Amino acid sequence: IANLGKKPKPAQLRQLILQLCETAPRNITTLAAILNRNPDALMRHIRPLVKNGTLRLRFPDRPTHPQQAYVASQGALLGPPTE
């Protein structure tokens, strides 16, 4: 995370998001704090991961749930980084 820099490559940032969400469900506020990013800007990376199935919603039936968090799908880190 320390080597991420101010403008990381999207694939690099998305791979890190998947790694963080593999160990425990993480909400957008927590991810933004860990990665030192704006939550709104971070959503540009999370949405494609959710769309392609490598990241899952903790409450898929309620996308706006107040405790919504993200969980890496099993095997998500095995494939190439998502661009």
CSV table of C-alpha atoms in Angstrom, one decimal:
chain,number,residue,atom,x,y,z
A,1,ILE,CA,0.0,0.0,0.0
A,2,ALA,CA,2.9,2.4,0.8
A,3,ASN,CA,4.3,1.9,-2.7
A,4,LEU,CA,0.9,2.6,-4.4
A,5,GLY,CA,1.7,6.3,-5.1
A,6,LYS,CA,-0.7,9.0,-6.0
A,7,LYS,CA,-1.8,7.7,-9.4
A,8,PRO,CA,-1.6,3.9,-9.4
A,9,LYS,CA,-2.5,1.9,-12.5
A,10,PRO,CA,-6.1,0.7,-12.3
A,11,ALA,CA,-5.1,-2.9,-12.5
A,12,GLN,CA,-2.8,-2.5,-9.6
A,13,LEU,CA,-5.4,-0.7,-7.4
A,14,ARG,CA,-8.1,-3.3,-8.3
A,15,GLN,CA,-5.8,-6.2,-7.4
A,16,LEU,CA,-5.1,-4.6,-4.0
A,17,ILE,CA,-8.9,-4.1,-3.4
A,18,LEU,CA,-9.4,-7.8,-4.1
A,19,GLN,CA,-6.6,-8.7,-1.7
A,20,LEU,CA,-8.1,-6.5,1.0
A,21,CYS,CA,-11.6,-8.0,0.5
A,22,GLU,CA,-10.4,-11.5,0.4
A,23,THR,CA,-9.5,-11.6,4.2
A,24,ALA,CA,-12.7,-9.9,5.4
A,25,PRO,CA,-15.7,-7.9,4.1
A,26,ARG,CA,-14.7,-4.3,3.7
A,27,ASN,CA,-17.0,-1.3,3.3
A,28,ILE,CA,-16.2,1.6,1.0
A,29,THR,CA,-15.2,3.9,3.9
A,30,THR,CA,-12.7,1.4,5.3
A,31,LEU,CA,-11.2,0.6,1.8
A,32,ALA,CA,-10.9,4.4,1.2
A,33,ALA,CA,-9.1,4.9,4.5
A,34,ILE,CA,-6.7,2.0,4.0
A,35,LEU,CA,-5.9,3.0,0.5
A,36,ASN,CA,-5.8,6.7,1.2
A,37,ARG,CA,-8.3,7.4,-1.6
A,38,ASN,CA,-11.6,9.3,-1.9
A,39,PRO,CA,-14.5,6.9,-1.6
A,40,ASP,CA,-16.3,8.3,-4.7
A,41,ALA,CA,-13.2,7.8,-6.8
A,42,LEU,CA,-12.6,4.4,-5.4
A,43,MET,CA,-16.1,3.3,-6.6
A,44,ARG,CA,-14.8,3.7,-10.2
A,45,HIS,CA,-12.7,0.7,-9.4
A,46,ILE,CA,-15.1,-1.3,-7.3
A,47,ARG,CA,-18.1,-1.2,-9.8
A,48,PRO,CA,-16.3,-3.1,-12.6
A,49,LEU,CA,-15.1,-5.7,-10.1
A,50,VAL,CA,-18.7,-6.2,-8.9
A,51,LYS,CA,-19.9,-6.3,-12.5
A,52,ASN,CA,-17.5,-9.0,-13.6
A,53,GLY,CA,-18.1,-11.0,-10.5
A,54,THR,CA,-14.6,-10.9,-8.9
A,55,LEU,CA,-16.1,-8.8,-6.0
A,56,ARG,CA,-19.4,-9.5,-4.4
A,57,LEU,CA,-21.8,-7.4,-2.3
A,58,ARG,CA,-22.2,-8.6,1.2
A,59,PHE,CA,-25.9,-7.7,0.9
A,60,PRO,CA,-26.7,-8.4,-2.8
A,61,ASP,CA,-30.4,-7.9,-2.4
A,62,ARG,CA,-30.0,-4.4,-0.8
A,63,PRO,CA,-27.2,-2.5,-2.7
A,64,THR,CA,-27.8,0.6,-0.5
A,65,HIS,CA,-27.7,-1.3,2.8
A,66,PRO,CA,-26.1,0.9,5.5
A,67,GLN,CA,-23.6,-1.9,6.3
A,68,GLN,CA,-22.9,-2.8,2.7
A,69,ALA,CA,-19.4,-4.3,2.2
A,70,TYR,CA,-17.5,-6.1,-0.5
A,71,VAL,CA,-16.1,-9.6,-0.5
A,72,ALA,CA,-13.7,-11.1,-3.0
A,73,SER,CA,-15.1,-14.0,-4.9
A,74,GLN,CA,-13.3,-17.3,-4.3
A,75,GLY,CA,-10.5,-17.6,-6.8
A,76,ALA,CA,-10.7,-13.9,-7.7
A,77,LEU,CA,-6.9,-13.4,-7.2
A,78,LEU,CA,-6.0,-16.3,-9.4
A,79,GLY,CA,-6.8,-14.6,-12.7
A,80,PRO,CA,-5.0,-11.6,-14.3
A,81,PRO,CA,-5.5,-8.2,-12.8
A,82,THR,CA,-8.8,-6.6,-13.9
A,83,GLU,CA,-8.2,-3.5,-16.1
